[in-house]
PDB file of C-alpha atoms in Angstrom:
ATOM      1  CA  MET A   1      14.875  -0.540  -3.541  1.00  0.00           C
ATOM      2  CA  PRO A   2      15.646  -0.889   0.167  1.00  0.00           C
ATOM      3  CA  GLU A   3      12.767   0.556   2.131  1.00  0.00           C
ATOM      4  CA  LEU A   4      12.586   1.728   5.857  1.00  0.00           C
ATOM      5  CA  PRO A   5      12.938  -1.691   7.476  1.00  0.00           C
ATOM      6  CA  GLU A   6      15.998  -2.695   5.300  1.00  0.00           C
ATOM      7  CA  VAL A   7      17.760   0.744   5.854  1.00  0.00           C
ATOM      8  CA  GLU A   8      17.021   0.603   9.655  1.00  0.00           C
ATOM      9  CA  THR A   9      18.259  -2.941   9.739  1.00  0.00           C
ATOM     10  CA  ILE A  10      21.577  -1.918   8.088  1.00  0.00           C
ATOM     11  CA  VAL A  11      21.848   1.203  10.305  1.00  0.00           C
ATOM     12  CA  ARG A  12      21.434  -0.882  13.511  1.00  0.00           C
ATOM     13  CA  GLY A  13      24.174  -3.305  12.476  1.00  0.00           C
ATOM     14  CA  LEU A  14      26.543  -0.419  11.486  1.00  0.00           C
ATOM     15  CA  ASP A  15      25.919   1.452  14.598  1.00  0.00           C
ATOM     16  CA  ARG A  16      27.063  -1.584  16.616  1.00  0.00           C
ATOM     17  CA  LEU A  17      30.145  -2.196  14.458  1.00  0.00           C
ATOM     18  CA  VAL A  18      31.863   1.172  13.378  1.00  0.00           C
ATOM     19  CA  PRO A  19      31.391   4.005  15.911  1.00  0.00           C
ATOM     20  CA  GLY A  20      34.751   4.978  17.265  1.00  0.00           C
ATOM     21  CA  SER A  21      36.506   3.835  14.090  1.00  0.00           C
ATOM     22  CA  ARG A  22      38.654   6.291  12.164  1.00  0.00           C
ATOM     23  CA  ILE A  23      38.602   6.487   8.356  1.00  0.00           C
ATOM     24  CA  ARG A  24      42.384   5.971   7.294  1.00  0.00           C
ATOM     25  CA  GLU A  25      41.596   6.403   3.554  1.00  0.00           C
ATOM     26  CA  ALA A  26      38.659   6.716   1.204  1.00  0.00           C
ATOM     27  CA  GLU A  27      38.867   5.246  -2.239  1.00  0.00           C
ATOM     28  CA  VAL A  28      36.273   6.125  -4.953  1.00  0.00           C
ATOM     29  CA  ILE A  29      36.066   3.487  -7.579  1.00  0.00           C
ATOM     30  CA  ARG A  30      32.887   4.728  -9.227  1.00  0.00           C
ATOM     31  CA  PRO A  31      32.897   8.509  -9.297  1.00  0.00           C
ATOM     32  CA  ASP A  32      29.247   8.727 -10.562  1.00  0.00           C
ATOM     33  CA  LEU A  33      28.152   7.563  -7.135  1.00  0.00           C
ATOM     34  CA  ILE A  34      29.433  10.731  -5.486  1.00  0.00           C
ATOM     35  CA  GLU A  35      27.057  13.731  -5.346  1.00  0.00           C
ATOM     36  CA  GLY A  36      27.766  17.315  -4.545  1.00  0.00           C
ATOM     37  CA  GLU A  37      31.515  17.372  -5.219  1.00  0.00           C
ATOM     38  CA  ASP A  38      34.278  15.569  -7.247  1.00  0.00           C
ATOM     39  CA  ALA A  39      35.598  12.217  -6.265  1.00  0.00           C
ATOM     40  CA  ALA A  40      38.979  13.487  -5.048  1.00  0.00           C
ATOM     41  CA  SER A  41      37.485  16.182  -2.807  1.00  0.00           C
ATOM     42  CA  PHE A  42      35.061  13.589  -1.380  1.00  0.00           C
ATOM     43  CA  ALA A  43      37.751  11.182  -0.539  1.00  0.00           C
ATOM     44  CA  GLU A  44      40.013  13.799   0.964  1.00  0.00           C
ATOM     45  CA  GLY A  45      37.246  15.136   3.068  1.00  0.00           C
ATOM     46  CA  LEU A  46      36.674  11.777   4.693  1.00  0.00           C
ATOM     47  CA  ARG A  47      40.413  10.942   5.238  1.00  0.00           C
ATOM     48  CA  GLY A  48      41.056  10.978   9.040  1.00  0.00           C
ATOM     49  CA  ALA A  49      37.482  11.376  10.015  1.00  0.00           C
ATOM     50  CA  ARG A  50      36.169   9.460  13.043  1.00  0.00           C
ATOM     51  CA  ILE A  51      32.801   7.778  12.990  1.00  0.00           C
ATOM     52  CA  VAL A  52      30.653   8.948  15.929  1.00  0.00           C
ATOM     53  CA  ARG A  53      27.430   7.066  15.230  1.00  0.00           C
ATOM     54  CA  VAL A  54      25.133   5.837  12.394  1.00  0.00           C
ATOM     55  CA  ALA A  55      21.382   6.833  12.144  1.00  0.00           C
ATOM     56  CA  ARG A  56      18.574   6.795   9.618  1.00  0.00           C
ATOM     57  CA  ARG A  57      16.393   9.486   8.252  1.00  0.00           C
ATOM     58  CA  ALA A  58      13.711   8.270   5.666  1.00  0.00           C
ATOM     59  CA  LYS A  59      15.710   5.757   3.454  1.00  0.00           C
ATOM     60  CA  ASN A  60      19.059   7.478   4.037  1.00  0.00           C
ATOM     61  CA  ILE A  61      21.961   6.184   6.160  1.00  0.00           C
ATOM     62  CA  LEU A  62      23.479   8.994   8.141  1.00  0.00           C
ATOM     63  CA  VAL A  63      27.044   8.349   9.150  1.00  0.00           C
ATOM     64  CA  HIS A  64      27.791  11.027  11.670  1.00  0.00           C
ATOM     65  CA  LEU A  65      31.540  11.951  11.702  1.00  0.00           C
ATOM     66  CA  ASP A  66      33.536  14.246  13.888  1.00  0.00           C
ATOM     67  CA  SER A  67      34.041  16.461  10.857  1.00  0.00           C
ATOM     68  CA  GLY A  68      30.529  16.416   9.398  1.00  0.00           C
ATOM     69  CA  LEU A  69      27.908  14.003   7.899  1.00  0.00           C
ATOM     70  CA  LEU A  70      28.151  11.378   5.320  1.00  0.00           C
ATOM     71  CA  VAL A  71      24.801  10.473   3.786  1.00  0.00           C
ATOM     72  CA  VAL A  72      24.280   7.327   1.851  1.00  0.00           C
ATOM     73  CA  ASN A  73      21.147   6.496  -0.165  1.00  0.00           C
ATOM     74  CA  LEU A  74      21.180   2.834  -1.366  1.00  0.00           C
ATOM     75  CA  GLY A  75      19.213   3.464  -4.556  1.00  0.00           C
ATOM     76  CA  MET A  76      17.893   0.178  -6.063  1.00  0.00           C
ATOM     77  CA  THR A  77      20.726  -2.181  -5.367  1.00  0.00           C
ATOM     78  CA  GLY A  78      23.172  -0.525  -3.064  1.00  0.00           C
ATOM     79  CA  ARG A  79      24.771  -2.269  -0.008  1.00  0.00           C
ATOM     80  CA  LEU A  80      26.969  -0.793   2.758  1.00  0.00           C
ATOM     81  CA  LEU A  81      29.028  -3.628   4.198  1.00  0.00           C
ATOM     82  CA  VAL A  82      31.602  -3.962   6.975  1.00  0.00           C
ATOM     83  CA  ARG A  83      34.343  -6.263   5.658  1.00  0.00           C
ATOM     84  CA  SER A  84      37.262  -7.788   7.578  1.00  0.00           C
ATOM     85  CA  PRO A  85      40.581  -8.345   5.722  1.00  0.00           C
ATOM     86  CA  ASP A  86      39.699 -12.037   5.278  1.00  0.00           C
ATOM     87  CA  ASP A  87      36.374 -11.482   3.651  1.00  0.00           C
ATOM     88  CA  PRO A  88      36.095 -11.536  -0.166  1.00  0.00           C
ATOM     89  CA  PRO A  89      35.628  -8.040  -1.743  1.00  0.00           C
ATOM     90  CA  PRO A  90      32.245  -7.117  -3.171  1.00  0.00           C
ATOM     91  CA  THR A  91      31.778  -7.793  -6.823  1.00  0.00           C
ATOM     92  CA  HIS A  92      30.487  -4.314  -7.724  1.00  0.00           C
ATOM     93  CA  LEU A  93      32.489  -2.181  -5.330  1.00  0.00           C
ATOM     94  CA  GLY A  94      31.809   1.579  -5.724  1.00  0.00           C
ATOM     95  CA  VAL A  95      33.461   3.225  -2.694  1.00  0.00           C
ATOM     96  CA  ARG A  96      35.934   1.726  -0.235  1.00  0.00           C
ATOM     97  CA  LEU A  97      36.460   3.395   3.258  1.00  0.00           C
ATOM     98  CA  ARG A  98      39.597   1.835   4.917  1.00  0.00           C
ATOM     99  CA  LEU A  99      39.426   1.917   8.580  1.00  0.00           C
ATOM    100  CA  GLU A 100      42.407   2.341  10.867  1.00  0.00           C
ATOM    101  CA  ASP A 101      41.682  -1.103  12.594  1.00  0.00           C
ATOM    102  CA  GLY A 102      42.092  -2.914   9.247  1.00  0.00           C
ATOM    103  CA  ARG A 103      38.517  -3.384   8.413  1.00  0.00           C
ATOM    104  CA  GLU A 104      36.682  -1.760   5.403  1.00  0.00           C
ATOM    105  CA  LEU A 105      33.304  -0.025   5.069  1.00  0.00           C
ATOM    106  CA  ASP A 106      32.463  -0.827   1.494  1.00  0.00           C
ATOM    107  CA  TYR A 107      29.719   0.600  -0.737  1.00  0.00           C
ATOM    108  CA  HIS A 108      28.651  -1.991  -3.384  1.00  0.00           C
ATOM    109  CA  ASP A 109      26.049  -1.210  -5.971  1.00  0.00           C
ATOM    110  CA  VAL A 110      25.296  -3.324  -9.052  1.00  0.00           C
ATOM    111  CA  ARG A 111      23.026  -0.712 -10.840  1.00  0.00           C
ATOM    112  CA  ARG A 112      24.792   2.390  -9.419  1.00  0.00           C
ATOM    113  CA  PHE A 113      21.542   4.255  -8.600  1.00  0.00           C
ATOM    114  CA  GLY A 114      22.678   4.925  -5.137  1.00  0.00           C
ATOM    115  CA  ARG A 115      24.473   8.204  -3.937  1.00  0.00           C
ATOM    116  CA  LEU A 116      26.849   9.252  -1.377  1.00  0.00           C
ATOM    117  CA  GLN A 117      27.246  12.839  -0.340  1.00  0.00           C
ATOM    118  CA  ARG A 118      29.152  14.811   2.436  1.00  0.00           C
ATOM    119  CA  PHE A 119      27.148  17.547   4.420  1.00  0.00           C
ATOM    120  CA  THR A 120      27.681  19.984   7.061  1.00  0.00           C
ATOM    121  CA  GLY A 121      25.122  19.805   9.726  1.00  0.00           C
ATOM    122  CA  GLU A 122      23.283  22.925   8.373  1.00  0.00           C
ATOM    123  CA  GLY A 123      23.403  21.554   4.864  1.00  0.00           C
ATOM    124  CA  TRP A 124      21.698  18.346   5.823  1.00  0.00           C
ATOM    125  CA  LEU A 125      19.030  20.209   7.752  1.00  0.00           C
ATOM    126  CA  ARG A 126      18.198  22.233   4.640  1.00  0.00           C
ATOM    127  CA  ARG A 127      17.929  18.909   2.577  1.00  0.00           C
ATOM    128  CA  GLU A 128      15.863  17.317   5.402  1.00  0.00           C
ATOM    129  CA  GLU A 129      13.136  20.006   5.294  1.00  0.00           C
ATOM    130  CA  ALA A 130      11.769  18.303   2.052  1.00  0.00           C
ATOM    131  CA  LEU A 131      11.251  15.014   3.763  1.00  0.00           C
ATOM    132  CA  GLY A 132       7.917  13.925   5.385  1.00  0.00           C
ATOM    133  CA  VAL A 133       6.978  12.440   8.610  1.00  0.00           C
ATOM    134  CA  GLU A 134       8.746   9.392  10.068  1.00  0.00           C
ATOM    135  CA  PRO A 135       6.026   6.675  10.174  1.00  0.00           C
ATOM    136  CA  LEU A 136       7.365   5.177  13.345  1.00  0.00           C
ATOM    137  CA  SER A 137       7.532   8.435  15.226  1.00  0.00           C
ATOM    138  CA  ASP A 138       4.983   9.905  17.601  1.00  0.00           C
ATOM    139  CA  ASP A 139       4.208  12.665  14.998  1.00  0.00           C
ATOM    140  CA  PHE A 140       2.730  10.085  12.679  1.00  0.00           C
ATOM    141  CA  THR A 141      -0.773  10.077  14.206  1.00  0.00           C
ATOM    142  CA  ALA A 142      -4.033   9.024  12.558  1.00  0.00           C
ATOM    143  CA  GLU A 143      -5.240  12.581  12.552  1.00  0.00           C
ATOM    144  CA  HIS A 144      -2.052  13.663  10.831  1.00  0.00           C
ATOM    145  CA  LEU A 145      -2.409  11.206   8.153  1.00  0.00           C
ATOM    146  CA  TYR A 146      -6.079  11.982   7.714  1.00  0.00           C
ATOM    147  CA  ASP A 147      -5.221  15.736   7.369  1.00  0.00           C
ATOM    148  CA  LEU A 148      -2.465  15.105   4.831  1.00  0.00           C
ATOM    149  CA  THR A 149      -4.925  13.161   2.549  1.00  0.00           C
ATOM    150  CA  ARG A 150      -7.682  15.695   2.431  1.00  0.00           C
ATOM    151  CA  ARG A 151      -6.622  17.569  -0.782  1.00  0.00           C
ATOM    152  CA  SER A 152      -5.132  14.681  -2.735  1.00  0.00           C
ATOM    153  CA  ARG A 153      -6.820  12.853  -5.626  1.00  0.00           C
ATOM    154  CA  VAL A 154      -3.731  10.722  -6.107  1.00  0.00           C
ATOM    155  CA  ALA A 155      -4.222   6.948  -5.596  1.00  0.00           C
ATOM    156  CA  VAL A 156      -3.652   6.196  -1.949  1.00  0.00           C
ATOM    157  CA  LYS A 157      -0.936   3.529  -2.672  1.00  0.00           C
ATOM    158  CA  THR A 158       0.930   6.179  -4.749  1.00  0.00           C
ATOM    159  CA  TRP A 159       0.247   8.807  -2.237  1.00  0.00           C
ATOM    160  CA  LEU A 160       1.763   6.661   0.580  1.00  0.00           C
ATOM    161  CA  MET A 161       5.021   6.247  -1.316  1.00  0.00           C
ATOM    162  CA  ASP A 162       5.536  10.086  -1.706  1.00  0.00           C
ATOM    163  CA  GLN A 163       8.630  10.763   0.468  1.00  0.00           C
ATOM    164  CA  ARG A 164       7.490  14.407   0.947  1.00  0.00           C
ATOM    165  CA  ARG A 165       4.457  13.100   2.964  1.00  0.00           C
ATOM    166  CA  VAL A 166       5.456   9.890   4.693  1.00  0.00           C
ATOM    167  CA  VAL A 167       9.068   8.687   4.462  1.00  0.00           C
ATOM    168  CA  GLY A 168      10.415   5.219   4.039  1.00  0.00           C
ATOM    169  CA  VAL A 169       7.272   3.423   2.708  1.00  0.00           C
ATOM    170  CA  GLY A 170       7.999   2.002  -0.648  1.00  0.00           C
ATOM    171  CA  ASN A 171       6.381  -0.553  -3.048  1.00  0.00           C
ATOM    172  CA  ILE A 172       6.579  -3.561  -0.784  1.00  0.00           C
ATOM    173  CA  TYR A 173       5.281  -1.979   2.460  1.00  0.00           C
ATOM    174  CA  ALA A 174       2.642   0.146   0.863  1.00  0.00           C
ATOM    175  CA  SER A 175       1.059  -2.927  -0.679  1.00  0.00           C
ATOM    176  CA  GLU A 176       1.231  -4.848   2.524  1.00  0.00           C
ATOM    177  CA  ALA A 177      -0.142  -2.073   4.760  1.00  0.00           C
ATOM    178  CA  LEU A 178      -3.096  -1.392   2.474  1.00  0.00           C
ATOM    179  CA  PHE A 179      -3.826  -5.060   2.456  1.00  0.00           C
ATOM    180  CA  ARG A 180      -3.879  -5.199   6.144  1.00  0.00           C
ATOM    181  CA  ALA A 181      -6.048  -2.081   6.377  1.00  0.00           C
ATOM    182  CA  GLY A 182      -8.522  -3.501   3.837  1.00  0.00           C
ATOM    183  CA  ILE A 183      -8.190  -0.467   1.520  1.00  0.00           C
ATOM    184  CA  ASP A 184      -8.245  -0.692  -2.301  1.00  0.00           C
ATOM    185  CA  PRO A 185      -4.880   0.942  -3.492  1.00  0.00           C
ATOM    186  CA  ARG A 186      -6.613   2.508  -6.407  1.00  0.00           C
ATOM    187  CA  ARG A 187      -8.795   4.757  -4.213  1.00  0.00           C
ATOM    188  CA  HIS A 188      -8.114   8.495  -4.033  1.00  0.00           C
ATOM    189  CA  ALA A 189      -6.289   9.424  -0.874  1.00  0.00           C
ATOM    190  CA  SER A 190      -8.890  11.981  -0.154  1.00  0.00           C
ATOM    191  CA  SER A 191     -11.646   9.294  -0.021  1.00  0.00           C
ATOM    192  CA  LEU A 192     -10.237   7.806   3.097  1.00  0.00           C
ATOM    193  CA  THR A 193     -12.546   8.223   6.133  1.00  0.00           C
ATOM    194  CA  ARG A 194     -11.206   8.910   9.568  1.00  0.00           C
ATOM    195  CA  PRO A 195     -11.512   5.276  10.617  1.00  0.00           C
ATOM    196  CA  GLU A 196      -9.743   4.150   7.494  1.00  0.00           C
ATOM    197  CA  ALA A 197      -6.977   6.618   8.002  1.00  0.00           C
ATOM    198  CA  ALA A 198      -6.552   5.351  11.661  1.00  0.00           C
ATOM    199  CA  ARG A 199      -6.484   1.752  10.295  1.00  0.00           C
ATOM    200  CA  LEU A 200      -3.892   2.667   7.673  1.00  0.00           C
ATOM    201  CA  ARG A 201      -1.667   4.536  10.198  1.00  0.00           C
ATOM    202  CA  ASP A 202      -1.725   1.394  12.400  1.00  0.00           C
ATOM    203  CA  THR A 203      -1.040  -1.074   9.610  1.00  0.00           C
ATOM    204  CA  VAL A 204       1.833   1.059   8.276  1.00  0.00           C
ATOM    205  CA  ARG A 205       3.507   1.079  11.584  1.00  0.00           C
ATOM    206  CA  GLU A 206       2.789  -2.573  12.222  1.00  0.00           C
ATOM    207  CA  VAL A 207       4.143  -3.969   8.984  1.00  0.00           C
ATOM    208  CA  LEU A 208       7.208  -1.828   9.217  1.00  0.00           C
ATOM    209  CA  GLN A 209       8.036  -2.841  12.725  1.00  0.00           C
ATOM    210  CA  GLU A 210       7.531  -6.517  11.858  1.00  0.00           C
ATOM    211  CA  ALA A 211       9.778  -6.238   8.872  1.00  0.00           C
ATOM    212  CA  ILE A 212      12.488  -4.621  11.185  1.00  0.00           C
ATOM    213  CA  ASP A 213      12.079  -7.523  13.650  1.00  0.00           C
ATOM    214  CA  PHE A 214      12.698  -9.950  10.820  1.00  0.00           C
ATOM    215  CA  ARG A 215      15.681  -7.819   9.545  1.00  0.00           C
ATOM    216  CA  GLY A 216      13.993  -6.734   6.334  1.00  0.00           C
ATOM    217  CA  THR A 217      12.804  -8.354   3.034  1.00  0.00           C
ATOM    218  CA  THR A 218      15.224  -9.976   0.708  1.00  0.00           C
ATOM    219  CA  LEU A 219      13.843 -10.654  -2.767  1.00  0.00           C
ATOM    220  CA  LEU A 220      16.968 -10.165  -4.836  1.00  0.00           C
ATOM    221  CA  ASP A 221      19.752  -7.824  -3.713  1.00  0.00           C
ATOM    222  CA  TYR A 222      19.184  -6.617  -0.187  1.00  0.00           C
ATOM    223  CA  ARG A 223      21.760  -7.654   2.561  1.00  0.00           C
ATOM    224  CA  ASP A 224      22.329  -6.187   5.915  1.00  0.00           C
ATOM    225  CA  ALA A 225      25.632  -4.650   7.148  1.00  0.00           C
ATOM    226  CA  GLN A 226      27.264  -8.092   7.591  1.00  0.00           C
ATOM    227  CA  GLY A 227      25.980  -9.417   4.275  1.00  0.00           C
ATOM    228  CA  GLU A 228      23.029 -11.445   5.691  1.00  0.00           C
ATOM    229  CA  SER A 229      19.572 -11.719   4.111  1.00  0.00           C
ATOM    230  CA  GLY A 230      16.304 -10.556   5.673  1.00  0.00           C
ATOM    231  CA  ALA A 231      13.677 -12.987   6.685  1.00  0.00           C
ATOM    232  CA  PHE A 232      10.414 -11.016   6.155  1.00  0.00           C
ATOM    233  CA  ALA A 233       9.690 -12.205   2.544  1.00  0.00           C
ATOM    234  CA  ALA A 234       8.035 -15.409   3.926  1.00  0.00           C
ATOM    235  CA  ARG A 235       5.422 -13.199   5.755  1.00  0.00           C
ATOM    236  CA  LEU A 236       4.344 -11.185   2.790  1.00  0.00           C
ATOM    237  CA  GLN A 237       0.551 -11.396   2.212  1.00  0.00           C
ATOM    238  CA  VAL A 238       0.189  -9.882  -1.251  1.00  0.00           C
ATOM    239  CA  TYR A 239       3.448  -8.423  -2.536  1.00  0.00           C
ATOM    240  CA  ASP A 240       4.876 -10.507  -5.384  1.00  0.00           C
ATOM    241  CA  ARG A 241       1.913 -13.062  -5.154  1.00  0.00           C
ATOM    242  CA  ALA A 242       0.008 -12.245  -8.104  1.00  0.00           C
ATOM    243  CA  GLY A 243      -2.281 -15.199  -9.115  1.00  0.00           C
ATOM    244  CA  GLU A 244      -1.762 -17.083  -5.832  1.00  0.00           C
ATOM    245  CA  PRO A 245      -4.679 -17.327  -3.399  1.00  0.00           C
ATOM    246  CA  CYS A 246      -5.271 -14.635  -0.796  1.00  0.00           C
ATOM    247  CA  ARG A 247      -4.246 -16.014   2.584  1.00  0.00           C
ATOM    248  CA  VAL A 248      -7.439 -14.502   4.123  1.00  0.00           C
ATOM    249  CA  CYS A 249     -10.191 -15.248   1.669  1.00  0.00           C
ATOM    250  CA  GLY A 250      -8.679 -17.457  -1.086  1.00  0.00           C
ATOM    251  CA  SER A 251      -9.307 -15.081  -3.980  1.00  0.00           C
ATOM    252  CA  PRO A 252      -6.520 -14.642  -6.431  1.00  0.00           C
ATOM    253  CA  VAL A 253      -4.097 -11.820  -5.661  1.00  0.00           C
ATOM    254  CA  GLU A 254      -4.056  -9.217  -8.441  1.00  0.00           C
ATOM    255  CA  ARG A 255      -1.316  -7.142  -9.857  1.00  0.00           C
ATOM    256  CA  ILE A 256      -1.659  -3.663 -11.534  1.00  0.00           C
ATOM    257  CA  VAL A 257       0.793  -0.876 -12.316  1.00  0.00           C
ATOM    258  CA  GLN A 258       0.552   2.444 -10.625  1.00  0.00           C
ATOM    259  CA  GLY A 259       3.127   5.184 -11.338  1.00  0.00           C
ATOM    260  CA  GLY A 260       5.292   2.689 -13.041  1.00  0.00           C
ATOM    261  CA  ARG A 261       5.420   0.364 -10.125  1.00  0.00           C
ATOM    262  CA  SER A 262       3.716  -2.958  -9.419  1.00  0.00           C
ATOM    263  CA  THR A 263       0.903  -2.980  -6.925  1.00  0.00           C
ATOM    264  CA  PHE A 264      -0.423  -6.199  -5.449  1.00  0.00           C
ATOM    265  CA  PHE A 265      -3.729  -6.449  -3.658  1.00  0.00           C
ATOM    266  CA  CYS A 266      -6.753  -8.738  -2.918  1.00  0.00           C
ATOM    267  CA  PRO A 267      -9.887  -7.417  -4.722  1.00  0.00           C
ATOM    268  CA  SER A 268     -12.232  -9.087  -2.221  1.00  0.00           C
ATOM    269  CA  CYS A 269     -10.472  -8.150   0.996  1.00  0.00           C
ATOM    270  CA  GLN A 270      -9.603  -4.455  -0.133  1.00  0.00           C
ATOM    271  CA  ARG A 271     -12.437  -2.037  -0.769  1.00  0.00           C
TER     272      ARG A 271
END
């Protein structure tokens, strides 16, 4: 699933390419991707809307329109691509937004776990209330992270992926941040000391920013708004490296399953 760096990379690309464009027509090929209304109402509600800007909240792409807000969650395999008339169409097209300048903003999704939904400003604010702190914001302090973990006996890696607490951190970057902080992912969140919480806060921000700088991590499906792969995979320290030597100490990287997801860590470096 695309995490914060991938979504941020897509958003930055879209925000350079589509603001000012007007949606001439919306076509829904896969109605199950639309949430909150039927496909016909969704398409009609977007027709004629002008794109003002594109932003991100958590793992959601927010397409601000002069008539409201289009929120896109990419799910596991979603892509939001700007396509010119000469570019080949996506192979798993779900929603097509035809722009007045001849380009298309296409939503493509192999597994169709993503969702697109229209909101009013107030409607989105109510939905946003359930989301946690942005890890790259000034609100994500070491003290805030420490306070949030005090009453939780959930494993710290699972805790870190809970979008009600900290948004945007998924399987890849939780494993990488915990490795950099030297924290065993199996420990209870409440076991973190203040210094450990401070280290984890710093490594979460560090790994997310590095991944943004390298345009995200492409392992299988992720592509940016222009169809290009991310370059951060070569910099991964533990994720998807089970059995390979740790790049710090040489011990084999281990893989366990937590909450149905794979966790990768070094048993020697992470205590």
